[in-house]
Amino acid sequence: MMITIHLTADEKTLFEKLPADIQEGWTVEEEKQTFQDTPDRARVRLSLLRIEDPKMLQVIEEAKSKESADDVASLILDTDLSGISERELAKLFFAIGPTTLSTIISAMLVQVKTDQDLKDLVAVTTVRNVVLSSMTHSSKVE
Amino acid sequence: MIFSGASSQAGLEGGPERIEFMPTPRNIETAFEKVRELPNQVEFKERIADMDAERISTLLQSVEGQEELCDLLINQHDSFQQVDVNFDPEELKSHVELVGATLKDMQEYDELIRQVEGVDPEAEITVDTPEAQKKLGLFRRALGSVGGFAKKHPIVTTVLAAGLVSGSVAGVLYLSGYLSAAQAGVAAEAIHEFIEGTGIAGGGIGEMPGFNPLEGVPLGK
């Protein structure tokens, strides 16, 4: 079965530059859902994020004890999210929002070299598609 | 606008960083708790006696509830400004509306996650699979994949970790009187840099030097 990949018009242009054999087997559907993120919208989502995973809670506790921006940056770069539950991942994706997911997608898209790379990319575009469709109420508030 | 007033550097060295009051259930609950500790205003304290985060969350999700909360907070704005210097009655109504709408989105999203958790990740998806079921199945697979390839794509891990730390730590620091202004400044800086560094559109963020969580992070393999 052909698998659908949801890409914006700009992303589709980049996709079409990939080698033909990589593109084979994928149907591109244009991602037409849009969401204009703003600092306030992002801040509210991040503030409402409630984490339950003990390992992630420990990271938050550690971050609270840091006294410099450099220390917080080091902590972020050293954080290992392997083993995190799908529920927590889903919540984090919602909190960071579709615009940030688009940034990730653009970064990944230009580096696709294998079928597996494309599968990884499709996973993120699928998440973005769901997150976009979940912003029905907040998208109406300025 | 997220941050206003002094730069983060000033926040680290001098007075507290100004971060506008965002009326999330926990922030309002904390503000109510602090107002309850103020002398007098017995009648008002009775009105907010049963206002915990859960009740506030419910109120925020309806137009009537939002009006009730705005009425409570704006009418007593002097008290709220006493317990939180960043409380701004002028911005309150629009922020209450935004928090309410986001809570509704989150509640529906949470329901979706519950449905996704009930989907067999190995279940075959064919052209005959109903559209709604297909969407749940693909989302389940996508989450499983991302969890597996996080190490291969550091940008994913870094952005998620920045979101985890920035959002939660800033949320906790904000309105936490016992935490130092320096720590609050760091959290503000972190969330600012995360938002700016990851390209979220929008202006109004003050000029604040700091780290970029994505600096030096390889974007792929």
mmCIF file of C-alpha atoms in Angstrom:
data_model
loop_
_atom_site.group_PDB
_atom_site.id
_atom_site.type_symbol
_atom_site.label_atom_id
_atom_site.label_comp_id
_atom_site.label_asym_id
_atom_site.label_seq_id
_atom_site.Cartn_x
_atom_site.Cartn_y
_atom_site.Cartn_z
ATOM 1 C CA MET A 1 0.000 0.000 0.000
ATOM 2 C CA MET A 2 1.204 3.533 -0.780
ATOM 3 C CA ILE A 3 1.986 5.463 2.372
ATOM 4 C CA THR A 4 0.955 9.065 2.656
ATOM 5 C CA ILE A 5 3.366 11.743 3.769
ATOM 6 C CA HIS A 6 1.940 15.134 4.744
ATOM 7 C CA LEU A 7 4.190 17.949 3.554
ATOM 8 C CA THR A 8 3.671 21.668 3.093
ATOM 9 C CA ALA A 9 4.071 23.070 -0.418
ATOM 10 C CA ASP A 10 7.648 24.189 0.341
ATOM 11 C CA GLU A 11 8.548 20.826 1.852
ATOM 12 C CA LYS A 12 7.045 19.059 -1.162
ATOM 13 C CA THR A 13 9.438 20.969 -3.404
ATOM 14 C CA LEU A 14 12.366 19.689 -1.342
ATOM 15 C CA PHE A 15 10.921 16.171 -1.347
ATOM 16 C CA GLU A 16 10.745 16.175 -5.136
ATOM 17 C CA LYS A 17 14.474 16.829 -5.270
ATOM 18 C CA LEU A 18 15.192 13.534 -3.516
ATOM 19 C CA PRO A 19 16.365 10.602 -5.679
ATOM 20 C CA ALA A 20 13.476 8.915 -7.489
ATOM 21 C CA ASP A 21 14.074 5.558 -5.814
ATOM 22 C CA ILE A 22 13.679 7.183 -2.379
ATOM 23 C CA GLN A 23 10.435 8.882 -3.419
ATOM 24 C CA GLU A 24 9.039 5.632 -4.765
ATOM 25 C CA GLY A 25 6.182 4.156 -2.749
ATOM 26 C CA TRP A 26 5.177 7.423 -1.086
ATOM 27 C CA THR A 27 2.204 9.597 -1.826
ATOM 28 C CA VAL A 28 2.650 13.223 -0.895
ATOM 29 C CA GLU A 29 -0.455 14.906 0.437
ATOM 30 C CA GLU A 30 -0.218 18.628 0.970
ATOM 31 C CA GLU A 31 -0.393 19.664 4.601
ATOM 32 C CA LYS A 32 -2.969 22.413 4.362
ATOM 33 C CA GLN A 33 -3.677 22.832 8.041
ATOM 34 C CA THR A 34 -2.015 25.943 9.385
ATOM 35 C CA PHE A 35 -1.429 27.343 12.834
ATOM 36 C CA GLN A 36 0.117 30.735 13.479
ATOM 37 C CA ASP A 37 2.091 30.233 16.647
ATOM 38 C CA THR A 38 2.839 33.201 18.881
ATOM 39 C CA PRO A 39 5.048 33.582 21.957
ATOM 40 C CA ASP A 40 1.945 33.697 24.167
ATOM 41 C CA ARG A 41 0.439 30.558 22.630
ATOM 42 C CA ALA A 42 3.738 28.721 23.012
ATOM 43 C CA ARG A 43 4.186 29.951 26.560
ATOM 44 C CA VAL A 44 0.712 28.768 27.555
ATOM 45 C CA ARG A 45 1.242 25.304 26.050
ATOM 46 C CA LEU A 46 4.636 24.941 27.727
ATOM 47 C CA SER A 47 3.247 26.181 31.053
ATOM 48 C CA LEU A 48 0.345 23.722 30.930
ATOM 49 C CA LEU A 49 2.606 20.756 30.156
ATOM 50 C CA ARG A 50 2.312 18.237 32.990
ATOM 51 C CA ILE A 51 4.945 15.539 33.038
ATOM 52 C CA GLU A 52 4.482 12.278 34.935
ATOM 53 C CA ASP A 53 7.513 10.241 33.872
ATOM 54 C CA PRO A 54 9.857 9.974 36.921
ATOM 55 C CA LYS A 55 12.983 10.201 34.768
ATOM 56 C CA MET A 56 11.759 13.378 33.129
ATOM 57 C CA LEU A 57 10.634 14.823 36.432
ATOM 58 C CA GLN A 58 14.162 14.279 37.669
ATOM 59 C CA VAL A 59 15.497 16.293 34.715
ATOM 60 C CA ILE A 60 13.128 19.123 35.635
ATOM 61 C CA GLU A 61 14.250 19.007 39.266
ATOM 62 C CA GLU A 62 17.871 19.135 38.125
ATOM 63 C CA ALA A 63 17.130 22.098 35.871
ATOM 64 C CA LYS A 64 15.574 23.958 38.784
ATOM 65 C CA SER A 65 18.799 23.646 40.733
ATOM 66 C CA LYS A 66 20.952 25.092 37.940
ATOM 67 C CA GLU A 67 22.203 28.592 38.489
ATOM 68 C CA SER A 68 23.392 29.593 35.044
ATOM 69 C CA ALA A 69 22.086 29.465 31.511
ATOM 70 C CA ASP A 70 25.131 27.442 30.494
ATOM 71 C CA ASP A 71 24.299 24.805 33.069
ATOM 72 C CA VAL A 72 20.730 24.579 31.805
ATOM 73 C CA ALA A 73 22.018 24.297 28.233
ATOM 74 C CA SER A 74 24.389 21.483 29.231
ATOM 75 C CA LEU A 75 21.568 19.666 30.949
ATOM 76 C CA ILE A 76 19.373 19.938 27.849
ATOM 77 C CA LEU A 77 22.137 18.645 25.600
ATOM 78 C CA ASP A 78 22.897 15.756 27.962
ATOM 79 C CA THR A 79 19.276 14.688 28.423
ATOM 80 C CA ASP A 80 18.558 11.211 27.151
ATOM 81 C CA LEU A 81 14.916 10.717 26.270
ATOM 82 C CA SER A 82 15.216 7.044 25.344
ATOM 83 C CA GLY A 83 12.650 4.943 27.130
ATOM 84 C CA ILE A 84 10.226 7.821 27.469
ATOM 85 C CA SER A 85 6.621 6.681 27.116
ATOM 86 C CA GLU A 86 4.627 7.419 23.997
ATOM 87 C CA ARG A 87 2.135 9.360 26.131
ATOM 88 C CA GLU A 88 4.830 11.697 27.428
ATOM 89 C CA LEU A 89 6.320 12.083 23.969
ATOM 90 C CA ALA A 90 2.914 12.978 22.575
ATOM 91 C CA LYS A 91 2.443 15.611 25.282
ATOM 92 C CA LEU A 92 5.856 17.111 24.590
ATOM 93 C CA PHE A 93 5.143 17.332 20.872
ATOM 94 C CA PHE A 94 1.916 19.182 21.574
ATOM 95 C CA ALA A 95 3.725 21.582 23.905
ATOM 96 C CA ILE A 96 6.508 22.472 21.482
ATOM 97 C CA GLY A 97 3.902 22.970 18.758
ATOM 98 C CA PRO A 98 3.606 22.528 14.998
ATOM 99 C CA THR A 99 5.908 25.400 14.026
ATOM 100 C CA THR A 100 8.803 23.858 15.899
ATOM 101 C CA LEU A 101 7.935 20.489 14.368
ATOM 102 C CA SER A 102 8.133 22.130 10.945
ATOM 103 C CA THR A 103 11.626 23.342 11.781
ATOM 104 C CA ILE A 104 12.611 19.780 12.654
ATOM 105 C CA ILE A 105 11.019 18.462 9.457
ATOM 106 C CA SER A 106 12.885 20.966 7.287
ATOM 107 C CA ALA A 107 16.154 20.047 8.965
ATOM 108 C CA MET A 108 15.526 16.329 8.465
ATOM 109 C CA LEU A 109 14.186 16.614 4.923
ATOM 110 C CA VAL A 110 17.386 18.011 3.441
ATOM 111 C CA GLN A 111 19.324 15.120 4.944
ATOM 112 C CA VAL A 112 17.251 12.211 3.672
ATOM 113 C CA LYS A 113 19.509 9.643 2.026
ATOM 114 C CA THR A 114 17.828 6.306 2.673
ATOM 115 C CA ASP A 115 14.362 4.804 2.944
ATOM 116 C CA GLN A 116 14.812 4.659 6.684
ATOM 117 C CA ASP A 117 15.570 8.397 6.815
ATOM 118 C CA LEU A 118 12.311 8.987 4.997
ATOM 119 C CA LYS A 119 10.418 6.729 7.384
ATOM 120 C CA ASP A 120 11.827 8.728 10.289
ATOM 121 C CA LEU A 121 10.722 11.931 8.597
ATOM 122 C CA VAL A 122 7.247 10.539 7.978
ATOM 123 C CA ALA A 123 6.904 9.817 11.691
ATOM 124 C CA VAL A 124 7.481 13.493 12.508
ATOM 125 C CA THR A 125 5.161 14.725 9.738
ATOM 126 C CA THR A 126 2.460 12.387 11.041
ATOM 127 C CA VAL A 127 2.879 13.810 14.540
ATOM 128 C CA ARG A 128 2.686 17.361 13.157
ATOM 129 C CA ASN A 129 -0.468 16.505 11.228
ATOM 130 C CA VAL A 130 -2.147 15.259 14.410
ATOM 131 C CA VAL A 131 -0.889 18.172 16.533
ATOM 132 C CA LEU A 132 -2.144 20.659 13.933
ATOM 133 C CA SER A 133 -5.575 19.082 13.936
ATOM 134 C CA SER A 134 -5.628 19.315 17.739
ATOM 135 C CA MET A 135 -5.269 23.098 17.907
ATOM 136 C CA THR A 136 -8.838 23.870 16.949
ATOM 137 C CA HIS A 137 -9.725 26.064 19.924
ATOM 138 C CA SER A 138 -6.470 27.922 20.554
ATOM 139 C CA SER A 139 -6.074 28.719 16.852
ATOM 140 C CA LYS A 140 -9.132 30.962 17.150
ATOM 141 C CA VAL A 141 -7.747 33.045 20.014
ATOM 142 C CA GLU A 142 -5.272 35.822 19.316
ATOM 143 C CA MET B 1 4.498 39.681 24.796
ATOM 144 C CA ILE B 2 6.292 37.186 26.993
ATOM 145 C CA PHE B 3 9.002 39.177 28.650
ATOM 146 C CA SER B 4 9.204 42.865 29.212
ATOM 147 C CA GLY B 5 11.189 45.253 31.294
ATOM 148 C CA ALA B 6 14.821 44.695 32.131
ATOM 149 C CA SER B 7 17.106 42.369 30.268
ATOM 150 C CA SER B 8 17.798 38.944 31.653
ATOM 151 C CA GLN B 9 21.212 40.144 32.691
ATOM 152 C CA ALA B 10 19.547 42.795 34.820
ATOM 153 C CA GLY B 11 17.307 40.025 36.135
ATOM 154 C CA LEU B 12 20.323 38.040 37.204
ATOM 155 C CA GLU B 13 22.086 40.933 38.846
ATOM 156 C CA GLY B 14 19.324 43.177 40.038
ATOM 157 C CA GLY B 15 15.604 43.029 40.659
ATOM 158 C CA PRO B 16 13.281 40.289 39.513
ATOM 159 C CA GLU B 17 12.604 39.742 35.831
ATOM 160 C CA ARG B 18 9.166 40.931 34.774
ATOM 161 C CA ILE B 19 7.205 38.001 33.416
ATOM 162 C CA GLU B 20 3.560 38.747 32.775
ATOM 163 C CA PHE B 21 1.105 36.803 34.857
ATOM 164 C CA MET B 22 -0.317 33.974 32.773
ATOM 165 C CA PRO B 23 -3.615 32.772 34.235
ATOM 166 C CA THR B 24 -3.045 29.019 34.140
ATOM 167 C CA PRO B 25 -4.988 26.992 36.717
ATOM 168 C CA ARG B 26 -1.918 26.548 38.914
ATOM 169 C CA ASN B 27 -0.902 30.201 38.697
ATOM 170 C CA ILE B 28 -4.392 31.374 39.639
ATOM 171 C CA GLU B 29 -4.560 28.802 42.434
ATOM 172 C CA THR B 30 -1.221 30.047 43.790
ATOM 173 C CA ALA B 31 -2.378 33.671 43.566
ATOM 174 C CA PHE B 32 -5.596 32.789 45.423
ATOM 175 C CA GLU B 33 -3.595 30.994 48.106
ATOM 176 C CA LYS B 34 -1.436 34.070 48.629
ATOM 177 C CA VAL B 35 -4.432 36.408 48.704
ATOM 178 C CA ARG B 36 -6.012 34.191 51.364
ATOM 179 C CA GLU B 37 -3.003 34.960 53.551
ATOM 180 C CA LEU B 38 -3.586 38.709 53.327
ATOM 181 C CA PRO B 39 -5.444 40.369 56.204
ATOM 182 C CA ASN B 40 -9.128 41.328 55.915
ATOM 183 C CA GLN B 41 -11.286 40.808 52.798
ATOM 184 C CA VAL B 42 -13.261 38.071 54.503
ATOM 185 C CA GLU B 43 -16.069 38.158 51.963
ATOM 186 C CA PHE B 44 -13.718 37.804 49.005
ATOM 187 C CA LYS B 45 -11.877 34.950 50.677
ATOM 188 C CA GLU B 46 -15.173 33.115 51.056
ATOM 189 C CA ARG B 47 -15.817 33.518 47.326
ATOM 190 C CA ILE B 48 -12.531 31.862 46.456
ATOM 191 C CA ALA B 49 -12.640 29.245 49.211
ATOM 192 C CA ASP B 50 -13.279 26.289 46.861
ATOM 193 C CA MET B 51 -11.030 27.525 44.068
ATOM 194 C CA ASP B 52 -8.437 24.837 43.529
ATOM 195 C CA ALA B 53 -6.610 24.207 40.235
ATOM 196 C CA GLU B 54 -9.179 21.634 39.106
ATOM 197 C CA ARG B 55 -12.138 23.943 39.643
ATOM 198 C CA ILE B 56 -10.246 26.828 38.027
ATOM 199 C CA SER B 57 -9.436 24.630 35.040
ATOM 200 C CA THR B 58 -13.131 23.828 34.598
ATOM 201 C CA LEU B 59 -14.073 27.499 34.844
ATOM 202 C CA LEU B 60 -11.433 28.488 32.305
ATOM 203 C CA GLN B 61 -13.009 26.206 29.727
ATOM 204 C CA SER B 62 -16.372 27.969 29.578
ATOM 205 C CA VAL B 63 -17.275 31.531 28.655
ATOM 206 C CA GLU B 64 -19.265 31.962 31.876
ATOM 207 C CA GLY B 65 -16.433 30.542 33.941
ATOM 208 C CA GLN B 66 -13.917 32.848 32.283
ATOM 209 C CA GLU B 67 -16.131 35.823 33.109
ATOM 210 C CA GLU B 68 -16.402 34.663 36.709
ATOM 211 C CA LEU B 69 -12.633 34.368 37.036
ATOM 212 C CA CYS B 70 -11.959 37.719 35.345
ATOM 213 C CA ASP B 71 -14.506 39.307 37.630
ATOM 214 C CA LEU B 72 -12.809 37.848 40.701
ATOM 215 C CA LEU B 73 -9.306 38.755 39.587
ATOM 216 C CA ILE B 74 -9.972 42.213 38.169
ATOM 217 C CA ASN B 75 -12.175 43.405 41.009
ATOM 218 C CA GLN B 76 -9.464 42.505 43.472
ATOM 219 C CA HIS B 77 -6.541 43.491 41.277
ATOM 220 C CA ASP B 78 -4.923 45.498 44.083
ATOM 221 C CA SER B 79 -4.670 42.352 46.177
ATOM 222 C CA PHE B 80 -3.343 40.291 43.293
ATOM 223 C CA GLN B 81 -0.754 42.918 42.487
ATOM 224 C CA GLN B 82 0.321 42.752 46.123
ATOM 225 C CA VAL B 83 0.997 39.010 45.837
ATOM 226 C CA ASP B 84 2.322 39.184 42.283
ATOM 227 C CA VAL B 85 3.803 42.390 40.901
ATOM 228 C CA ASN B 86 3.419 41.026 37.385
ATOM 229 C CA PHE B 87 -0.349 40.737 37.583
ATOM 230 C CA ASP B 88 -1.750 42.886 34.768
ATOM 231 C CA PRO B 89 -5.545 43.316 34.745
ATOM 232 C CA GLU B 90 -5.469 44.829 31.249
ATOM 233 C CA GLU B 91 -4.032 41.712 29.646
ATOM 234 C CA LEU B 92 -6.008 39.307 31.796
ATOM 235 C CA LYS B 93 -9.134 38.793 29.687
ATOM 236 C CA SER B 94 -7.279 37.845 26.509
ATOM 237 C CA HIS B 95 -4.895 35.599 28.428
ATOM 238 C CA VAL B 96 -7.786 33.866 30.216
ATOM 239 C CA GLU B 97 -9.374 33.214 26.840
ATOM 240 C CA LEU B 98 -6.140 31.799 25.444
ATOM 241 C CA VAL B 99 -5.513 29.537 28.445
ATOM 242 C CA GLY B 100 -9.125 28.298 28.304
ATOM 243 C CA ALA B 101 -8.881 27.484 24.596
ATOM 244 C CA THR B 102 -5.537 25.709 25.063
ATOM 245 C CA LEU B 103 -6.929 23.669 27.947
ATOM 246 C CA LYS B 104 -9.791 22.552 25.708
ATOM 247 C CA ASP B 105 -7.338 21.582 22.973
ATOM 248 C CA MET B 106 -5.240 19.673 25.503
ATOM 249 C CA GLN B 107 -8.231 17.839 26.878
ATOM 250 C CA GLU B 108 -9.262 16.671 23.418
ATOM 251 C CA TYR B 109 -5.673 15.776 22.602
ATOM 252 C CA ASP B 110 -5.434 13.787 25.820
ATOM 253 C CA GLU B 111 -8.532 11.843 24.797
ATOM 254 C CA LEU B 112 -6.883 11.155 21.444
ATOM 255 C CA ILE B 113 -3.753 9.858 23.203
ATOM 256 C CA ARG B 114 -5.955 7.534 25.279
ATOM 257 C CA GLN B 115 -7.493 6.160 22.092
ATOM 258 C CA VAL B 116 -4.044 5.790 20.528
ATOM 259 C CA GLU B 117 -2.848 3.796 23.535
ATOM 260 C CA GLY B 118 -5.662 1.332 22.862
ATOM 261 C CA VAL B 119 -4.433 0.667 19.335
ATOM 262 C CA ASP B 120 -2.304 -2.407 18.652
ATOM 263 C CA PRO B 121 0.994 -0.978 17.292
ATOM 264 C CA GLU B 122 1.437 -4.105 15.165
ATOM 265 C CA ALA B 123 -2.046 -3.960 13.642
ATOM 266 C CA GLU B 124 -1.881 -3.913 9.868
ATOM 267 C CA ILE B 125 -3.103 -0.758 8.167
ATOM 268 C CA THR B 126 -4.637 -1.351 4.765
ATOM 269 C CA VAL B 127 -6.657 0.668 2.269
ATOM 270 C CA ASP B 128 -9.756 -0.834 3.852
ATOM 271 C CA THR B 129 -8.911 0.392 7.359
ATOM 272 C CA PRO B 130 -11.447 3.065 8.384
ATOM 273 C CA GLU B 131 -9.941 6.554 8.180
ATOM 274 C CA ALA B 132 -10.276 7.338 11.901
ATOM 275 C CA GLN B 133 -8.648 4.018 12.853
ATOM 276 C CA LYS B 134 -5.924 4.579 10.280
ATOM 277 C CA LYS B 135 -5.108 7.965 11.786
ATOM 278 C CA LEU B 136 -4.832 6.477 15.281
ATOM 279 C CA GLY B 137 -2.686 3.602 14.040
ATOM 280 C CA LEU B 138 -0.324 5.861 12.114
ATOM 281 C CA PHE B 139 0.013 8.210 15.083
ATOM 282 C CA ARG B 140 0.817 5.262 17.361
ATOM 283 C CA ARG B 141 3.478 4.035 14.951
ATOM 284 C CA ALA B 142 4.880 7.532 14.555
ATOM 285 C CA LEU B 143 5.284 7.966 18.312
ATOM 286 C CA GLY B 144 6.973 4.575 18.528
ATOM 287 C CA SER B 145 9.354 5.487 15.717
ATOM 288 C CA VAL B 146 10.307 8.864 17.163
ATOM 289 C CA GLY B 147 11.057 7.269 20.522
ATOM 290 C CA GLY B 148 13.355 4.857 18.716
ATOM 291 C CA PHE B 149 15.273 7.299 16.577
ATOM 292 C CA ALA B 150 15.738 10.135 19.064
ATOM 293 C CA LYS B 151 19.432 9.397 19.424
ATOM 294 C CA LYS B 152 19.952 9.292 15.669
ATOM 295 C CA HIS B 153 18.421 12.738 15.258
ATOM 296 C CA PRO B 154 19.786 14.905 18.100
ATOM 297 C CA ILE B 155 17.707 17.897 17.014
ATOM 298 C CA VAL B 156 14.563 15.990 18.005
ATOM 299 C CA THR B 157 15.909 15.107 21.427
ATOM 300 C CA THR B 158 17.281 18.586 22.020
ATOM 301 C CA VAL B 159 14.106 20.387 21.062
ATOM 302 C CA LEU B 160 12.015 18.045 23.188
ATOM 303 C CA ALA B 161 14.387 18.367 26.153
ATOM 304 C CA ALA B 162 14.404 22.151 25.807
ATOM 305 C CA GLY B 163 10.616 22.127 25.789
ATOM 306 C CA LEU B 164 10.543 19.855 28.814
ATOM 307 C CA VAL B 165 12.943 21.979 30.828
ATOM 308 C CA SER B 166 11.847 25.415 29.629
ATOM 309 C CA GLY B 167 8.134 24.876 30.033
ATOM 310 C CA SER B 168 8.087 23.008 33.271
ATOM 311 C CA VAL B 169 10.826 24.891 35.034
ATOM 312 C CA ALA B 170 9.517 28.286 33.966
ATOM 313 C CA GLY B 171 6.032 27.217 35.009
ATOM 314 C CA VAL B 172 7.255 26.190 38.420
ATOM 315 C CA LEU B 173 9.553 29.160 38.919
ATOM 316 C CA TYR B 174 6.943 31.636 37.890
ATOM 317 C CA LEU B 175 5.105 32.862 40.995
ATOM 318 C CA SER B 176 7.344 30.803 43.254
ATOM 319 C CA GLY B 177 8.265 33.394 45.789
ATOM 320 C CA TYR B 178 10.914 31.295 47.461
ATOM 321 C CA LEU B 179 13.006 30.940 44.336
ATOM 322 C CA SER B 180 15.617 33.544 43.628
ATOM 323 C CA ALA B 181 15.242 36.163 40.942
ATOM 324 C CA ALA B 182 18.413 34.789 39.395
ATOM 325 C CA GLN B 183 16.858 31.366 38.894
ATOM 326 C CA ALA B 184 13.688 32.892 37.482
ATOM 327 C CA GLY B 185 15.847 34.886 35.086
ATOM 328 C CA VAL B 186 17.566 31.725 33.892
ATOM 329 C CA ALA B 187 14.237 30.027 33.287
ATOM 330 C CA ALA B 188 12.948 33.056 31.415
ATOM 331 C CA GLU B 189 16.085 33.094 29.330
ATOM 332 C CA ALA B 190 15.812 29.398 28.613
ATOM 333 C CA ILE B 191 12.241 29.582 27.439
ATOM 334 C CA HIS B 192 12.962 32.688 25.392
ATOM 335 C CA GLU B 193 15.927 31.115 23.672
ATOM 336 C CA PHE B 194 14.019 27.909 23.078
ATOM 337 C CA ILE B 195 11.176 29.769 21.412
ATOM 338 C CA GLU B 196 13.462 32.002 19.408
ATOM 339 C CA GLY B 197 15.952 29.259 18.605
ATOM 340 C CA THR B 198 13.329 26.949 17.209
ATOM 341 C CA GLY B 199 11.817 29.564 14.961
ATOM 342 C CA ILE B 200 8.400 30.121 16.470
ATOM 343 C CA ALA B 201 7.051 33.222 14.773
ATOM 344 C CA GLY B 202 6.035 36.309 16.649
ATOM 345 C CA GLY B 203 7.580 39.425 18.031
ATOM 346 C CA GLY B 204 7.677 41.299 21.255
ATOM 347 C CA ILE B 205 10.336 39.317 23.040
ATOM 348 C CA GLY B 206 12.882 41.512 24.736
ATOM 349 C CA GLU B 207 16.523 41.556 23.812
ATOM 350 C CA MET B 208 18.071 38.981 26.031
ATOM 351 C CA PRO B 209 21.496 37.463 25.643
ATOM 352 C CA GLY B 210 21.808 33.829 26.500
ATOM 353 C CA PHE B 211 22.400 30.359 25.242
ATOM 354 C CA ASN B 212 20.880 28.709 22.227
ATOM 355 C CA PRO B 213 19.887 25.142 23.100
ATOM 356 C CA LEU B 214 20.405 24.132 19.485
ATOM 357 C CA GLU B 215 23.821 25.730 19.026
ATOM 358 C CA GLY B 216 26.339 23.193 17.893
ATOM 359 C CA VAL B 217 23.820 20.409 17.747
ATOM 360 C CA PRO B 218 24.210 18.255 14.652
ATOM 361 C CA LEU B 219 20.938 18.155 12.755
ATOM 362 C CA GLY B 220 21.253 14.602 11.532
ATOM 363 C CA LYS B 221 23.392 11.537 11.425
#
